[in-house]
C-alpha cells in the first residue's frame, strides 16, 4: 500500500436566491453560492484533493459545468462517484473554509461529521477550519467563499 497526498481548492461567488451548502450541510444565510451544481466549495475542493491524490485529474473533467446532467446536482453525488472510481481509503482530510460571512464556527462540527459520514471514516480523521479574509478581496468583501482541502489516501 502507498500513501499519497492530494490538494484541492475551490471558490464561488455568493448570490441571492440560492441555498448555501458547505460540506454537504445547508447553512442558513441570505445568499448561496453561484454555480452549475450546488456550488459546495468544501466538497468541490475535497473532490479535487482526492482526484489529485489518485492522479485522476480534476472535478471539471468528470462533472463539467456545461452539461445538463450536472445542472443543480448536489456535490455529495460528485463525491460518491469519485469514491467509486478507484480502490483507496482515506487516512485523513484537512479543510479550511474562507468566508467573511456567514460566521461558520457553529457549523464546523456538523460539516465535519457529514464529511466523515460521506467518506465512511471516523470524524477524528476529518478537520474543518473556518477563517475570514480580514476584509480583503472578494471574499473579504462578502462576495465569495473559498475552500482549501488536503487529503491523505492509501492506495
mmCIF file of C-alpha atoms in Angstrom:
data_model
loop_
_atom_site.group_PDB
_atom_site.id
_atom_site.type_symbol
_atom_site.label_atom_id
_atom_site.label_comp_id
_atom_site.label_asym_id
_atom_site.label_seq_id
_atom_site.Cartn_x
_atom_site.Cartn_y
_atom_site.Cartn_z
ATOM 1 C CA UNK A 1 0.000 0.000 0.000
ATOM 2 C CA UNK A 2 1.152 3.509 -0.837
ATOM 3 C CA UNK A 3 0.145 6.761 0.836
ATOM 4 C CA UNK A 4 -0.448 9.800 -1.357
ATOM 5 C CA UNK A 5 -1.366 13.417 -0.677
ATOM 6 C CA UNK A 6 -3.861 15.446 -2.698
ATOM 7 C CA UNK A 7 -4.645 19.164 -2.610
ATOM 8 C CA UNK A 8 -7.831 20.893 -3.740
ATOM 9 C CA UNK A 9 -9.184 24.429 -3.939
ATOM 10 C CA UNK A 10 -12.469 25.997 -4.984
ATOM 11 C CA UNK A 11 -14.118 29.410 -4.898
ATOM 12 C CA UNK A 12 -17.598 30.577 -5.885
ATOM 13 C CA UNK A 13 -19.400 33.916 -5.850
ATOM 14 C CA UNK A 14 -22.306 34.468 -3.495
ATOM 15 C CA UNK A 15 -25.694 35.389 -4.955
ATOM 16 C CA UNK A 16 -29.290 35.819 -3.850
ATOM 17 C CA UNK A 17 -31.960 33.150 -4.332
ATOM 18 C CA UNK A 18 -29.538 30.238 -3.828
ATOM 19 C CA UNK A 19 -29.137 27.840 -0.920
ATOM 20 C CA UNK A 20 -25.742 27.767 0.784
ATOM 21 C CA UNK A 21 -24.223 24.286 1.045
ATOM 22 C CA UNK A 22 -20.857 23.711 2.719
ATOM 23 C CA UNK A 23 -19.585 20.192 3.274
ATOM 24 C CA UNK A 24 -22.980 18.864 2.225
ATOM 25 C CA UNK A 25 -24.741 20.790 5.012
ATOM 26 C CA UNK A 26 -27.258 23.544 4.271
ATOM 27 C CA UNK A 27 -26.180 26.698 6.102
ATOM 28 C CA UNK A 28 -28.904 29.285 6.782
ATOM 29 C CA UNK A 29 -27.869 32.501 5.041
ATOM 30 C CA UNK A 30 -29.462 35.098 2.788
ATOM 31 C CA UNK A 31 -27.050 34.200 -0.053
ATOM 32 C CA UNK A 32 -25.924 30.953 -1.637
ATOM 33 C CA UNK A 33 -23.032 30.058 -3.893
ATOM 34 C CA UNK A 34 -23.409 30.616 -7.622
ATOM 35 C CA UNK A 35 -22.673 27.596 -9.755
ATOM 36 C CA UNK A 36 -23.915 24.989 -12.186
ATOM 37 C CA UNK A 37 -24.301 22.473 -9.339
ATOM 38 C CA UNK A 38 -24.978 23.334 -5.693
ATOM 39 C CA UNK A 39 -21.520 25.036 -5.768
ATOM 40 C CA UNK A 40 -20.436 23.475 -2.456
ATOM 41 C CA UNK A 41 -16.839 24.756 -2.314
ATOM 42 C CA UNK A 42 -15.913 22.368 0.511
ATOM 43 C CA UNK A 43 -16.935 19.226 -1.347
ATOM 44 C CA UNK A 44 -15.555 20.556 -4.652
ATOM 45 C CA UNK A 45 -12.158 21.190 -3.040
ATOM 46 C CA UNK A 46 -12.320 17.771 -1.378
ATOM 47 C CA UNK A 47 -13.190 16.074 -4.683
ATOM 48 C CA UNK A 48 -10.218 17.764 -6.352
ATOM 49 C CA UNK A 49 -7.926 16.752 -3.481
ATOM 50 C CA UNK A 50 -8.968 13.098 -3.775
ATOM 51 C CA UNK A 51 -8.663 13.134 -7.560
ATOM 52 C CA UNK A 52 -5.230 14.726 -7.224
ATOM 53 C CA UNK A 53 -4.044 12.089 -4.757
ATOM 54 C CA UNK A 54 -5.190 9.410 -7.203
ATOM 55 C CA UNK A 55 -3.655 11.222 -10.231
ATOM 56 C CA UNK A 56 -7.082 11.278 -11.872
ATOM 57 C CA UNK A 57 -7.311 14.933 -12.896
ATOM 58 C CA UNK A 58 -9.891 17.362 -11.553
ATOM 59 C CA UNK A 59 -13.604 17.602 -10.869
ATOM 60 C CA UNK A 60 -14.340 19.511 -14.087
ATOM 61 C CA UNK A 61 -13.148 16.586 -16.206
ATOM 62 C CA UNK A 62 -15.802 14.293 -14.744
ATOM 63 C CA UNK A 63 -18.580 16.744 -13.909
ATOM 64 C CA UNK A 64 -18.364 19.633 -16.399
ATOM 65 C CA UNK A 65 -20.373 22.785 -15.799
ATOM 66 C CA UNK A 66 -21.710 22.885 -19.347
ATOM 67 C CA UNK A 67 -23.811 19.711 -19.430
ATOM 68 C CA UNK A 68 -27.385 19.195 -18.288
ATOM 69 C CA UNK A 69 -26.560 16.024 -16.277
ATOM 70 C CA UNK A 70 -24.689 18.070 -13.650
ATOM 71 C CA UNK A 71 -27.115 21.015 -13.523
ATOM 72 C CA UNK A 72 -28.207 21.656 -9.917
ATOM 73 C CA UNK A 73 -26.621 18.370 -8.759
ATOM 74 C CA UNK A 74 -25.648 18.083 -5.124
ATOM 75 C CA UNK A 75 -21.908 17.819 -4.647
ATOM 76 C CA UNK A 76 -22.466 14.792 -2.420
ATOM 77 C CA UNK A 77 -23.256 12.969 -5.696
ATOM 78 C CA UNK A 78 -19.888 14.005 -7.171
ATOM 79 C CA UNK A 79 -18.040 12.787 -4.084
ATOM 80 C CA UNK A 80 -19.862 9.447 -4.166
ATOM 81 C CA UNK A 81 -18.980 8.923 -7.842
ATOM 82 C CA UNK A 82 -15.318 9.774 -7.188
ATOM 83 C CA UNK A 83 -15.233 7.247 -4.332
ATOM 84 C CA UNK A 84 -16.300 4.600 -6.871
ATOM 85 C CA UNK A 85 -13.503 5.434 -9.366
ATOM 86 C CA UNK A 86 -10.618 3.687 -7.608
ATOM 87 C CA UNK A 87 -9.753 1.392 -4.733
ATOM 88 C CA UNK A 88 -8.453 3.694 -1.996
ATOM 89 C CA UNK A 89 -9.045 4.583 1.614
ATOM 90 C CA UNK A 90 -8.994 7.973 3.290
ATOM 91 C CA UNK A 91 -6.454 8.394 6.076
ATOM 92 C CA UNK A 92 -7.315 11.993 6.871
ATOM 93 C CA UNK A 93 -8.785 15.208 5.476
ATOM 94 C CA UNK A 94 -7.921 18.798 6.397
ATOM 95 C CA UNK A 95 -10.102 21.642 5.096
ATOM 96 C CA UNK A 96 -10.008 25.403 5.518
ATOM 97 C CA UNK A 97 -13.112 27.397 4.557
ATOM 98 C CA UNK A 98 -12.519 31.097 3.912
ATOM 99 C CA UNK A 99 -15.646 33.223 4.353
ATOM 100 C CA UNK A 100 -16.246 36.664 5.775
ATOM 101 C CA UNK A 101 -19.904 35.807 6.338
ATOM 102 C CA UNK A 102 -21.751 33.855 7.476
ATOM 103 C CA UNK A 103 -19.831 33.098 10.650
ATOM 104 C CA UNK A 104 -19.212 29.352 10.415
ATOM 105 C CA UNK A 105 -17.970 28.474 13.891
ATOM 106 C CA UNK A 106 -21.206 26.805 14.985
ATOM 107 C CA UNK A 107 -21.425 24.739 11.752
ATOM 108 C CA UNK A 108 -17.896 23.321 11.695
ATOM 109 C CA UNK A 109 -18.751 20.211 13.702
ATOM 110 C CA UNK A 110 -21.833 19.476 11.563
ATOM 111 C CA UNK A 111 -19.711 19.802 8.418
ATOM 112 C CA UNK A 112 -17.003 17.607 9.950
ATOM 113 C CA UNK A 113 -19.495 14.899 10.925
ATOM 114 C CA UNK A 114 -21.087 14.950 7.483
ATOM 115 C CA UNK A 115 -17.769 14.668 5.641
ATOM 116 C CA UNK A 116 -16.817 11.738 7.899
ATOM 117 C CA UNK A 117 -20.144 10.072 7.098
ATOM 118 C CA UNK A 118 -19.796 10.690 3.350
ATOM 119 C CA UNK A 119 -16.255 9.291 3.316
ATOM 120 C CA UNK A 120 -17.069 6.484 5.782
ATOM 121 C CA UNK A 121 -14.240 7.408 8.171
ATOM 122 C CA UNK A 122 -14.066 8.393 11.826
ATOM 123 C CA UNK A 123 -14.670 12.070 12.484
ATOM 124 C CA UNK A 124 -11.285 12.211 14.228
ATOM 125 C CA UNK A 125 -9.781 11.835 10.737
ATOM 126 C CA UNK A 126 -11.528 14.995 9.491
ATOM 127 C CA UNK A 127 -10.531 18.591 10.219
ATOM 128 C CA UNK A 128 -12.702 21.577 9.322
ATOM 129 C CA UNK A 129 -11.378 25.063 9.966
ATOM 130 C CA UNK A 130 -13.010 28.398 9.148
ATOM 131 C CA UNK A 131 -11.175 31.654 8.564
ATOM 132 C CA UNK A 132 -12.058 35.131 7.362
ATOM 133 C CA UNK A 133 -10.108 37.034 4.736
ATOM 134 C CA UNK A 134 -9.778 40.050 7.055
ATOM 135 C CA UNK A 135 -11.857 42.222 4.728
ATOM 136 C CA UNK A 136 -9.519 41.709 1.776
ATOM 137 C CA UNK A 137 -10.559 40.894 -1.795
ATOM 138 C CA UNK A 138 -13.886 39.463 -2.944
ATOM 139 C CA UNK A 139 -14.019 37.013 -0.028
ATOM 140 C CA UNK A 140 -13.343 39.773 2.483
ATOM 141 C CA UNK A 141 -15.991 41.933 0.818
ATOM 142 C CA UNK A 142 -18.546 39.151 1.349
ATOM 143 C CA UNK A 143 -18.844 38.400 -2.374
ATOM 144 C CA UNK A 144 -17.396 34.867 -2.382
ATOM 145 C CA UNK A 145 -16.477 31.829 -0.303
ATOM 146 C CA UNK A 146 -13.455 29.591 -0.902
ATOM 147 C CA UNK A 147 -12.080 26.356 0.500
ATOM 148 C CA UNK A 148 -8.739 24.560 0.571
ATOM 149 C CA UNK A 149 -8.596 20.805 1.145
ATOM 150 C CA UNK A 150 -5.750 18.374 1.718
ATOM 151 C CA UNK A 151 -6.268 14.631 1.822
ATOM 152 C CA UNK A 152 -4.022 11.686 2.636
ATOM 153 C CA UNK A 153 -5.106 8.447 0.980
ATOM 154 C CA UNK A 154 -3.868 4.888 0.961
ATOM 155 C CA UNK A 155 -3.899 3.112 -2.398
#
